[in-house]
């Protein structure tokens, strides 16, 4: 039997449709092999969830959303049919939550309970809720931000009044002047430090010389016989004490001269007689001096 071109085109079209169907479902994450168990999730708000939304457990993708059953009579929550890998054992008491990122991508996180004895059988229902996430937390902060807005407006108004004060402008001008002075002072300080750095080797050399001289002096002082010097000083002090004792006593000549009052009296009397002689000589010089060109003349 000969196959016409029309039949070939029809076969190719059917194969293309089947491949497109399976390809689209594969891209959605729906598996056509029987390696998943079906469960139901109960939510009061699915927050934009759709079929093929991913299911995660402990951060690992374990399945996808297969269907969503919405109750238009509002007698029960919305049921979400999910397909989960058969190898995953869901403990009894586990819950689910819906989370979304800033881009609006929705995912379901299975919060597995710590119950090794009991499990949720396939076809069972798991109750869930909505995670606040980043956007939810920002939404919760909006009422607080609204309360803060009047205070922020008052603060900004006060700040504008403060900035309009001429004193602020004058203060800023003074700050600019002070900054300029600090710049000049810093430049001068840098110049001074440069000079000090250039003179530092000379100062260090002089300091080393002073230390050398100090070491030499210290060595000389260490070489001095202190005991001998002290004994000589003691002997000198003893001689001075003996001389002082002799001067204070009446035994020696110096002691008699210093301690005998008669010497003072005799010297005083001699000075008086000498003074009288000088006065008499001044008043009667002819009595003591005789001089004549023609010889001696009788008085």
PDB file of C-alpha atoms in Angstrom:
ATOM      1  CA  UNK A   1       0.000   0.000   0.000  1.00  0.00           C
ATOM      2  CA  UNK A   2       1.341   3.290  -1.000  1.00  0.00           C
ATOM      3  CA  UNK A   3       1.291   6.103   1.600  1.00  0.00           C
ATOM      4  CA  UNK A   4       0.307   9.367   0.069  1.00  0.00           C
ATOM      5  CA  UNK A   5       1.872  12.692   0.921  1.00  0.00           C
ATOM      6  CA  UNK A   6      -1.289  13.780   2.696  1.00  0.00           C
ATOM      7  CA  UNK A   7      -1.037  10.831   5.109  1.00  0.00           C
ATOM      8  CA  UNK A   8       2.640  11.560   5.753  1.00  0.00           C
ATOM      9  CA  UNK A   9       1.826  15.178   6.549  1.00  0.00           C
ATOM     10  CA  UNK A  10      -0.964  14.088   8.881  1.00  0.00           C
ATOM     11  CA  UNK A  11       1.324  11.645  10.724  1.00  0.00           C
ATOM     12  CA  UNK A  12       4.016  14.297  11.120  1.00  0.00           C
ATOM     13  CA  UNK A  13       1.423  16.778  12.399  1.00  0.00           C
ATOM     14  CA  UNK A  14       0.110  14.284  14.991  1.00  0.00           C
ATOM     15  CA  UNK A  15       3.628  13.452  16.149  1.00  0.00           C
ATOM     16  CA  UNK A  16       4.378  17.169  16.401  1.00  0.00           C
ATOM     17  CA  UNK A  17       1.261  17.812  18.470  1.00  0.00           C
ATOM     18  CA  UNK A  18       2.084  14.914  20.805  1.00  0.00           C
ATOM     19  CA  UNK A  19       5.706  16.120  21.180  1.00  0.00           C
ATOM     20  CA  UNK A  20       4.504  19.656  21.819  1.00  0.00           C
ATOM     21  CA  UNK A  21       2.061  18.411  24.486  1.00  0.00           C
ATOM     22  CA  UNK A  22       4.668  16.347  26.285  1.00  0.00           C
ATOM     23  CA  UNK A  23       7.275  19.126  25.898  1.00  0.00           C
ATOM     24  CA  UNK A  24       5.039  21.787  27.395  1.00  0.00           C
ATOM     25  CA  UNK A  25       4.119  19.532  30.309  1.00  0.00           C
ATOM     26  CA  UNK A  26       7.768  18.678  30.803  1.00  0.00           C
ATOM     27  CA  UNK A  27       8.642  22.363  30.904  1.00  0.00           C
ATOM     28  CA  UNK A  28       5.896  22.849  33.485  1.00  0.00           C
ATOM     29  CA  UNK A  29       7.529  20.175  35.624  1.00  0.00           C
ATOM     30  CA  UNK A  30       4.774  17.596  35.140  1.00  0.00           C
ATOM     31  CA  UNK A  31       6.152  14.084  34.919  1.00  0.00           C
ATOM     32  CA  UNK A  32       4.320  11.419  32.854  1.00  0.00           C
ATOM     33  CA  UNK A  33       6.021   8.571  34.614  1.00  0.00           C
ATOM     34  CA  UNK A  34       4.404   7.119  37.700  1.00  0.00           C
ATOM     35  CA  UNK A  35       7.105   8.173  40.189  1.00  0.00           C
ATOM     36  CA  UNK A  36       5.068  10.691  42.204  1.00  0.00           C
ATOM     37  CA  UNK A  37       2.466  10.514  44.962  1.00  0.00           C
ATOM     38  CA  UNK A  38      -0.406  12.958  44.992  1.00  0.00           C
ATOM     39  CA  UNK A  39      -1.245  15.023  48.086  1.00  0.00           C
ATOM     40  CA  UNK A  40      -3.613  17.881  48.772  1.00  0.00           C
ATOM     41  CA  UNK A  41      -2.737  21.170  50.395  1.00  0.00           C
ATOM     42  CA  UNK A  42      -5.395  23.311  52.059  1.00  0.00           C
ATOM     43  CA  UNK A  43      -4.965  27.099  51.901  1.00  0.00           C
ATOM     44  CA  UNK A  44      -7.267  29.978  52.729  1.00  0.00           C
ATOM     45  CA  UNK A  45      -5.276  32.201  50.340  1.00  0.00           C
ATOM     46  CA  UNK A  46      -3.079  30.804  47.592  1.00  0.00           C
ATOM     47  CA  UNK A  47      -1.429  34.231  46.912  1.00  0.00           C
ATOM     48  CA  UNK A  48      -1.109  33.949  43.141  1.00  0.00           C
ATOM     49  CA  UNK A  49      -0.138  30.281  43.047  1.00  0.00           C
ATOM     50  CA  UNK A  50      -0.586  28.519  39.732  1.00  0.00           C
ATOM     51  CA  UNK A  51      -0.114  25.072  38.297  1.00  0.00           C
ATOM     52  CA  UNK A  52       3.507  23.976  37.881  1.00  0.00           C
ATOM     53  CA  UNK A  53       4.563  26.066  40.896  1.00  0.00           C
ATOM     54  CA  UNK A  54       7.502  24.265  42.540  1.00  0.00           C
ATOM     55  CA  UNK A  55       7.317  22.346  45.815  1.00  0.00           C
ATOM     56  CA  UNK A  56      10.372  22.454  48.092  1.00  0.00           C
ATOM     57  CA  UNK A  57      11.315  20.508  51.200  1.00  0.00           C
ATOM     58  CA  UNK A  58      14.363  21.680  53.151  1.00  0.00           C
ATOM     59  CA  UNK A  59      15.336  23.811  50.137  1.00  0.00           C
ATOM     60  CA  UNK A  60      15.225  20.889  47.665  1.00  0.00           C
ATOM     61  CA  UNK A  61      12.630  20.660  44.892  1.00  0.00           C
ATOM     62  CA  UNK A  62      10.517  17.553  45.449  1.00  0.00           C
ATOM     63  CA  UNK A  63       7.480  18.183  43.236  1.00  0.00           C
ATOM     64  CA  UNK A  64       5.117  20.575  41.478  1.00  0.00           C
ATOM     65  CA  UNK A  65       1.551  21.818  41.688  1.00  0.00           C
ATOM     66  CA  UNK A  66      -0.753  19.753  39.450  1.00  0.00           C
ATOM     67  CA  UNK A  67      -4.133  21.401  39.929  1.00  0.00           C
ATOM     68  CA  UNK A  68      -5.990  23.986  42.007  1.00  0.00           C
ATOM     69  CA  UNK A  69      -9.571  23.412  43.173  1.00  0.00           C
ATOM     70  CA  UNK A  70     -11.189  26.677  44.183  1.00  0.00           C
ATOM     71  CA  UNK A  71     -14.440  26.555  46.198  1.00  0.00           C
ATOM     72  CA  UNK A  72     -16.711  29.234  44.790  1.00  0.00           C
ATOM     73  CA  UNK A  73     -19.248  28.648  47.589  1.00  0.00           C
ATOM     74  CA  UNK A  74     -16.591  29.441  50.238  1.00  0.00           C
ATOM     75  CA  UNK A  75     -17.530  26.377  52.258  1.00  0.00           C
ATOM     76  CA  UNK A  76     -13.944  25.197  52.534  1.00  0.00           C
ATOM     77  CA  UNK A  77     -10.414  26.296  51.787  1.00  0.00           C
ATOM     78  CA  UNK A  78      -8.818  26.069  48.384  1.00  0.00           C
ATOM     79  CA  UNK A  79      -7.348  22.634  47.708  1.00  0.00           C
ATOM     80  CA  UNK A  80      -4.082  22.392  45.810  1.00  0.00           C
ATOM     81  CA  UNK A  81      -3.192  19.057  44.277  1.00  0.00           C
ATOM     82  CA  UNK A  82       0.541  18.452  44.264  1.00  0.00           C
ATOM     83  CA  UNK A  83       2.734  15.669  42.990  1.00  0.00           C
ATOM     84  CA  UNK A  84       5.656  14.765  45.239  1.00  0.00           C
ATOM     85  CA  UNK A  85       8.477  12.316  44.645  1.00  0.00           C
ATOM     86  CA  UNK A  86       7.600   8.861  46.020  1.00  0.00           C
ATOM     87  CA  UNK A  87      10.894   8.675  47.852  1.00  0.00           C
ATOM     88  CA  UNK A  88       9.848  11.578  50.084  1.00  0.00           C
ATOM     89  CA  UNK A  89       8.212  10.463  53.323  1.00  0.00           C
ATOM     90  CA  UNK A  90       6.033  13.276  54.739  1.00  0.00           C
ATOM     91  CA  UNK A  91       5.707  12.900  58.545  1.00  0.00           C
ATOM     92  CA  UNK A  92       2.329  13.437  60.119  1.00  0.00           C
ATOM     93  CA  UNK A  93       1.959  16.943  61.498  1.00  0.00           C
ATOM     94  CA  UNK A  94       3.859  18.552  58.643  1.00  0.00           C
ATOM     95  CA  UNK A  95       2.607  21.860  57.260  1.00  0.00           C
ATOM     96  CA  UNK A  96       3.059  23.918  54.119  1.00  0.00           C
ATOM     97  CA  UNK A  97       3.577  27.600  53.488  1.00  0.00           C
ATOM     98  CA  UNK A  98       3.508  29.836  50.443  1.00  0.00           C
ATOM     99  CA  UNK A  99       6.442  32.155  49.916  1.00  0.00           C
ATOM    100  CA  UNK A 100       7.250  34.656  47.179  1.00  0.00           C
ATOM    101  CA  UNK A 101      10.339  36.641  46.313  1.00  0.00           C
ATOM    102  CA  UNK A 102      10.667  40.253  45.175  1.00  0.00           C
ATOM    103  CA  UNK A 103      10.140  39.183  41.565  1.00  0.00           C
ATOM    104  CA  UNK A 104       6.747  37.691  42.414  1.00  0.00           C
ATOM    105  CA  UNK A 105       7.777  34.050  41.932  1.00  0.00           C
ATOM    106  CA  UNK A 106       5.597  31.797  44.127  1.00  0.00           C
ATOM    107  CA  UNK A 107       6.789  28.552  45.687  1.00  0.00           C
ATOM    108  CA  UNK A 108       5.511  26.134  48.328  1.00  0.00           C
ATOM    109  CA  UNK A 109       7.717  25.014  51.202  1.00  0.00           C
ATOM    110  CA  UNK A 110       6.890  21.789  53.005  1.00  0.00           C
ATOM    111  CA  UNK A 111       7.709  22.121  56.693  1.00  0.00           C
ATOM    112  CA  UNK A 112       8.408  18.516  57.655  1.00  0.00           C
ATOM    113  CA  UNK A 113       7.549  17.568  61.227  1.00  0.00           C
ATOM    114  CA  UNK A 114       9.810  15.514  63.471  1.00  0.00           C
ATOM    115  CA  UNK A 115       7.622  12.420  63.641  1.00  0.00           C
ATOM    116  CA  UNK A 116       9.441   9.240  62.544  1.00  0.00           C
ATOM    117  CA  UNK A 117       6.564   6.899  63.439  1.00  0.00           C
ATOM    118  CA  UNK A 118       3.580   8.350  61.568  1.00  0.00           C
ATOM    119  CA  UNK A 119       3.322   9.683  58.031  1.00  0.00           C
ATOM    120  CA  UNK A 120       0.801  11.345  55.734  1.00  0.00           C
ATOM    121  CA  UNK A 121      -0.502   8.767  53.285  1.00  0.00           C
ATOM    122  CA  UNK A 122      -0.712   9.639  49.581  1.00  0.00           C
ATOM    123  CA  UNK A 123      -3.978  11.434  48.894  1.00  0.00           C
ATOM    124  CA  UNK A 124      -3.960  12.985  52.377  1.00  0.00           C
ATOM    125  CA  UNK A 125      -4.387  16.673  53.127  1.00  0.00           C
ATOM    126  CA  UNK A 126      -1.717  18.957  54.514  1.00  0.00           C
ATOM    127  CA  UNK A 127      -2.775  22.289  55.954  1.00  0.00           C
ATOM    128  CA  UNK A 128      -0.769  25.380  55.174  1.00  0.00           C
ATOM    129  CA  UNK A 129      -0.537  29.122  55.430  1.00  0.00           C
ATOM    130  CA  UNK A 130       1.251  32.073  53.936  1.00  0.00           C
ATOM    131  CA  UNK A 131       4.752  33.155  54.782  1.00  0.00           C
ATOM    132  CA  UNK A 132       5.147  36.884  55.094  1.00  0.00           C
ATOM    133  CA  UNK A 133       8.389  37.000  53.157  1.00  0.00           C
ATOM    134  CA  UNK A 134      10.169  40.223  52.291  1.00  0.00           C
ATOM    135  CA  UNK A 135       7.150  41.890  50.698  1.00  0.00           C
ATOM    136  CA  UNK A 136       4.883  40.815  53.538  1.00  0.00           C
ATOM    137  CA  UNK A 137       7.272  42.216  56.115  1.00  0.00           C
ATOM    138  CA  UNK A 138       7.432  45.461  54.193  1.00  0.00           C
ATOM    139  CA  UNK A 139       3.641  45.584  54.115  1.00  0.00           C
ATOM    140  CA  UNK A 140       3.529  45.025  57.888  1.00  0.00           C
ATOM    141  CA  UNK A 141       5.895  47.953  58.330  1.00  0.00           C
ATOM    142  CA  UNK A 142       3.713  50.368  56.345  1.00  0.00           C
ATOM    143  CA  UNK A 143       1.408  51.315  59.299  1.00  0.00           C
ATOM    144  CA  UNK A 144       4.423  52.111  61.439  1.00  0.00           C
ATOM    145  CA  UNK A 145       5.935  54.155  58.620  1.00  0.00           C
ATOM    146  CA  UNK A 146       2.657  56.079  58.272  1.00  0.00           C
ATOM    147  CA  UNK A 147       2.791  56.909  61.993  1.00  0.00           C
ATOM    148  CA  UNK A 148       6.357  58.120  61.614  1.00  0.00           C
ATOM    149  CA  UNK A 149       5.666  60.372  58.618  1.00  0.00           C
ATOM    150  CA  UNK A 150       4.255  63.350  60.641  1.00  0.00           C
ATOM    151  CA  UNK A 151       7.281  63.224  62.942  1.00  0.00           C
ATOM    152  CA  UNK A 152       9.635  63.069  59.974  1.00  0.00           C
ATOM    153  CA  UNK A 153       7.840  66.032  58.387  1.00  0.00           C
ATOM    154  CA  UNK A 154       8.178  68.012  61.634  1.00  0.00           C
ATOM    155  CA  UNK A 155      11.870  67.136  61.860  1.00  0.00           C
ATOM    156  CA  UNK A 156      12.459  68.214  58.251  1.00  0.00           C
ATOM    157  CA  UNK A 157      10.623  71.490  58.858  1.00  0.00           C
ATOM    158  CA  UNK A 158      12.725  72.210  61.934  1.00  0.00           C
ATOM    159  CA  UNK A 159      15.844  71.289  59.983  1.00  0.00           C
ATOM    160  CA  UNK A 160      14.905  73.709  57.186  1.00  0.00           C
ATOM    161  CA  UNK A 161      14.395  76.522  59.719  1.00  0.00           C
ATOM    162  CA  UNK A 162      17.707  75.704  61.315  1.00  0.00           C
ATOM    163  CA  UNK A 163      19.538  75.710  57.988  1.00  0.00           C
ATOM    164  CA  UNK A 164      17.921  79.060  57.092  1.00  0.00           C
ATOM    165  CA  UNK A 165      19.368  80.687  60.229  1.00  0.00           C
ATOM    166  CA  UNK A 166      22.151  83.213  59.300  1.00  0.00           C
ATOM    167  CA  UNK A 167      24.165  81.993  62.267  1.00  0.00           C
ATOM    168  CA  UNK A 168      24.564  78.616  60.569  1.00  0.00           C
ATOM    169  CA  UNK A 169      25.972  80.279  57.454  1.00  0.00           C
ATOM    170  CA  UNK A 170      28.351  82.322  59.606  1.00  0.00           C
ATOM    171  CA  UNK A 171      29.395  79.191  61.470  1.00  0.00           C
ATOM    172  CA  UNK A 172      30.044  77.406  58.192  1.00  0.00           C
ATOM    173  CA  UNK A 173      32.128  80.366  57.049  1.00  0.00           C
ATOM    174  CA  UNK A 174      34.090  80.225  60.297  1.00  0.00           C
ATOM    175  CA  UNK A 175      34.566  76.510  59.832  1.00  0.00           C
ATOM    176  CA  UNK A 176      35.959  77.194  56.369  1.00  0.00           C
ATOM    177  CA  UNK A 177      38.346  79.770  57.826  1.00  0.00           C
ATOM    178  CA  UNK A 178      39.414  77.392  60.578  1.00  0.00           C
ATOM    179  CA  UNK A 179      39.942  74.676  57.994  1.00  0.00           C
ATOM    180  CA  UNK A 180      42.167  77.006  55.978  1.00  0.00           C
ATOM    181  CA  UNK A 181      44.165  77.878  59.098  1.00  0.00           C
ATOM    182  CA  UNK A 182      44.522  74.212  59.921  1.00  0.00           C
ATOM    183  CA  UNK A 183      45.780  73.591  56.401  1.00  0.00           C
ATOM    184  CA  UNK A 184      48.411  76.318  56.781  1.00  0.00           C
ATOM    185  CA  UNK A 185      49.377  75.028  60.238  1.00  0.00           C
ATOM    186  CA  UNK A 186      49.679  71.506  58.893  1.00  0.00           C
ATOM    187  CA  UNK A 187      51.892  72.702  56.048  1.00  0.00           C
ATOM    188  CA  UNK A 188      54.139  74.610  58.482  1.00  0.00           C
ATOM    189  CA  UNK A 189      54.234  71.627  60.815  1.00  0.00           C
ATOM    190  CA  UNK A 190      55.279  69.401  57.933  1.00  0.00           C
ATOM    191  CA  UNK A 191      58.043  71.884  57.054  1.00  0.00           C
ATOM    192  CA  UNK A 192      59.202  71.933  60.682  1.00  0.00           C
ATOM    193  CA  UNK A 193      59.179  68.163  60.851  1.00  0.00           C
ATOM    194  CA  UNK A 194      61.196  68.007  57.637  1.00  0.00           C
ATOM    195  CA  UNK A 195      63.781  70.373  59.127  1.00  0.00           C
ATOM    196  CA  UNK A 196      63.907  68.353  62.320  1.00  0.00           C
ATOM    197  CA  UNK A 197      64.348  65.182  60.308  1.00  0.00           C
ATOM    198  CA  UNK A 198      67.217  66.780  58.387  1.00  0.00           C
ATOM    199  CA  UNK A 199      68.868  67.928  61.651  1.00  0.00           C
ATOM    200  CA  UNK A 200      68.188  64.699  63.456  1.00  0.00           C
ATOM    201  CA  UNK A 201      71.448  62.982  62.353  1.00  0.00           C
ATOM    202  CA  UNK A 202      73.504  65.927  63.685  1.00  0.00           C
ATOM    203  CA  UNK A 203      71.559  65.946  66.944  1.00  0.00           C
ATOM    204  CA  UNK A 204      72.014  62.205  67.231  1.00  0.00           C
ATOM    205  CA  UNK A 205      75.751  62.562  66.616  1.00  0.00           C
ATOM    206  CA  UNK A 206      76.024  65.235  69.339  1.00  0.00           C
ATOM    207  CA  UNK A 207      73.991  63.115  71.712  1.00  0.00           C
ATOM    208  CA  UNK A 208      76.300  60.177  71.009  1.00  0.00           C
ATOM    209  CA  UNK A 209      79.332  62.373  71.748  1.00  0.00           C
ATOM    210  CA  UNK A 210      77.767  63.502  75.035  1.00  0.00           C
ATOM    211  CA  UNK A 211      77.079  59.894  75.927  1.00  0.00           C
ATOM    212  CA  UNK A 212      80.673  58.970  75.069  1.00  0.00           C
ATOM    213  CA  UNK A 213      81.982  61.787  77.286  1.00  0.00           C
ATOM    214  CA  UNK A 214      79.630  60.680  80.036  1.00  0.00           C
ATOM    215  CA  UNK A 215      80.913  57.145  79.729  1.00  0.00           C
ATOM    216  CA  UNK A 216      84.518  58.388  79.885  1.00  0.00           C
ATOM    217  CA  UNK A 217      83.727  60.504  82.963  1.00  0.00           C
ATOM    218  CA  UNK A 218      81.961  57.566  84.539  1.00  0.00           C
ATOM    219  CA  UNK A 219      84.967  55.366  83.845  1.00  0.00           C
ATOM    220  CA  UNK A 220      87.300  57.938  85.422  1.00  0.00           C
ATOM    221  CA  UNK A 221      85.064  58.261  88.457  1.00  0.00           C
ATOM    222  CA  UNK A 222      85.001  54.499  88.752  1.00  0.00           C
ATOM    223  CA  UNK A 223      88.820  54.460  88.624  1.00  0.00           C
ATOM    224  CA  UNK A 224      89.139  56.925  91.527  1.00  0.00           C
ATOM    225  CA  UNK A 225      90.191  55.313  94.832  1.00  0.00           C
ATOM    226  CA  UNK A 226      87.321  56.550  96.952  1.00  0.00           C
ATOM    227  CA  UNK A 227      88.574  54.940 100.144  1.00  0.00           C
ATOM    228  CA  UNK A 228      91.991  56.563  99.850  1.00  0.00           C
ATOM    229  CA  UNK A 229      90.472  59.932  99.028  1.00  0.00           C
ATOM    230  CA  UNK A 230      88.126  59.738 102.013  1.00  0.00           C
ATOM    231  CA  UNK A 231      91.022  58.788 104.317  1.00  0.00           C
ATOM    232  CA  UNK A 232      92.993  61.827 103.083  1.00  0.00           C
ATOM    233  CA  UNK A 233      89.942  64.037 103.630  1.00  0.00           C
ATOM    234  CA  UNK A 234      89.588  62.641 107.165  1.00  0.00           C
ATOM    235  CA  UNK A 235      93.281  63.333 107.857  1.00  0.00           C
ATOM    236  CA  UNK A 236      92.906  66.907 106.571  1.00  0.00           C
ATOM    237  CA  UNK A 237      89.837  67.445 108.770  1.00  0.00           C
ATOM    238  CA  UNK A 238      91.764  66.100 111.759  1.00  0.00           C
ATOM    239  CA  UNK A 239      94.609  68.554 111.092  1.00  0.00           C
ATOM    240  CA  UNK A 240      92.098  71.397 110.791  1.00  0.00           C
ATOM    241  CA  UNK A 241      90.543  70.343 114.103  1.00  0.00           C
ATOM    242  CA  UNK A 242      93.961  70.252 115.796  1.00  0.00           C
ATOM    243  CA  UNK A 243      94.817  73.716 114.418  1.00  0.00           C
ATOM    244  CA  UNK A 244      91.507  75.070 115.637  1.00  0.00           C
ATOM    245  CA  UNK A 245      92.088  73.550 119.068  1.00  0.00           C
ATOM    246  CA  UNK A 246      95.555  75.092 119.276  1.00  0.00           C
ATOM    247  CA  UNK A 247      94.210  78.498 118.251  1.00  0.00           C
ATOM    248  CA  UNK A 248      91.570  78.285 120.956  1.00  0.00           C
ATOM    249  CA  UNK A 249      94.082  77.246 123.630  1.00  0.00           C
ATOM    250  CA  UNK A 250      96.591  79.515 125.477  1.00  0.00           C
ATOM    251  CA  UNK A 251      99.535  77.193 125.070  1.00  0.00           C
ATOM    252  CA  UNK A 252     100.883  78.294 121.652  1.00  0.00           C
ATOM    253  CA  UNK A 253     101.992  81.675 120.408  1.00  0.00           C
ATOM    254  CA  UNK A 254      98.981  82.072 118.094  1.00  0.00           C
ATOM    255  CA  UNK A 255      96.705  81.073 120.929  1.00  0.00           C
ATOM    256  CA  UNK A 256      98.232  83.653 123.231  1.00  0.00           C
ATOM    257  CA  UNK A 257      97.995  86.321 120.540  1.00  0.00           C
ATOM    258  CA  UNK A 258      94.350  85.512 119.881  1.00  0.00           C
ATOM    259  CA  UNK A 259      93.195  84.914 123.451  1.00  0.00           C
ATOM    260  CA  UNK A 260      95.387  87.237 125.640  1.00  0.00           C
ATOM    261  CA  UNK A 261      93.508  90.545 126.234  1.00  0.00           C
ATOM    262  CA  UNK A 262      96.681  92.312 127.372  1.00  0.00           C
ATOM    263  CA  UNK A 263      97.971  92.249 123.789  1.00  0.00           C
ATOM    264  CA  UNK A 264      94.914  94.182 122.698  1.00  0.00           C
ATOM    265  CA  UNK A 265      95.325  96.664 125.512  1.00  0.00           C
ATOM    266  CA  UNK A 266      99.033  97.195 124.781  1.00  0.00           C
ATOM    267  CA  UNK A 267      98.365  97.648 121.079  1.00  0.00           C
ATOM    268  CA  UNK A 268      95.588 100.109 121.904  1.00  0.00           C
ATOM    269  CA  UNK A 269      97.857 102.087 124.223  1.00  0.00           C
ATOM    270  CA  UNK A 270     100.645 102.129 121.642  1.00  0.00           C
ATOM    271  CA  UNK A 271      98.244 103.436 119.006  1.00  0.00           C
ATOM    272  CA  UNK A 272      97.104 106.181 121.324  1.00  0.00           C
ATOM    273  CA  UNK A 273     100.715 107.253 122.053  1.00  0.00           C
ATOM    274  CA  UNK A 274     101.525 107.144 118.364  1.00  0.00           C
ATOM    275  CA  UNK A 275      98.518 109.301 117.628  1.00  0.00           C
ATOM    276  CA  UNK A 276      99.571 111.840 120.285  1.00  0.00           C
ATOM    277  CA  UNK A 277     103.090 111.885 118.828  1.00  0.00           C
ATOM    278  CA  UNK A 278     101.771 112.547 115.343  1.00  0.00           C
ATOM    279  CA  UNK A 279      99.552 115.368 116.620  1.00  0.00           C
ATOM    280  CA  UNK A 280     102.456 116.922 118.552  1.00  0.00           C
ATOM    281  CA  UNK A 281     104.736 116.583 115.531  1.00  0.00           C
ATOM    282  CA  UNK A 282     102.183 118.359 113.386  1.00  0.00           C
ATOM    283  CA  UNK A 283     101.755 121.198 115.861  1.00  0.00           C
ATOM    284  CA  UNK A 284     105.470 121.641 116.827  1.00  0.00           C
ATOM    285  CA  UNK A 285     107.585 120.397 113.999  1.00  0.00           C
ATOM    286  CA  UNK A 286     110.584 122.525 115.025  1.00  0.00           C
ATOM    287  CA  UNK A 287     110.988 120.505 118.142  1.00  0.00           C
ATOM    288  CA  UNK A 288     111.874 117.453 116.226  1.00  0.00           C
ATOM    289  CA  UNK A 289     113.441 118.750 112.985  1.00  0.00           C
ATOM    290  CA  UNK A 290     116.371 121.279 112.970  1.00  0.00           C
ATOM    291  CA  UNK A 291     117.757 122.461 109.662  1.00  0.00           C
ATOM    292  CA  UNK A 292     119.871 125.576 108.947  1.00  0.00           C
ATOM    293  CA  UNK A 293     122.058 126.641 106.072  1.00  0.00           C
ATOM    294  CA  UNK A 294     124.371 128.772 108.249  1.00  0.00           C
ATOM    295  CA  UNK A 295     124.819 126.347 111.024  1.00  0.00           C
ATOM    296  CA  UNK A 296     123.260 125.650 114.341  1.00  0.00           C
ATOM    297  CA  UNK A 297     121.712 128.421 116.283  1.00  0.00           C
ATOM    298  CA  UNK A 298     121.177 128.429 120.003  1.00  0.00           C
ATOM    299  CA  UNK A 299     117.580 128.608 121.157  1.00  0.00           C
TER     300      UNK A 299
END
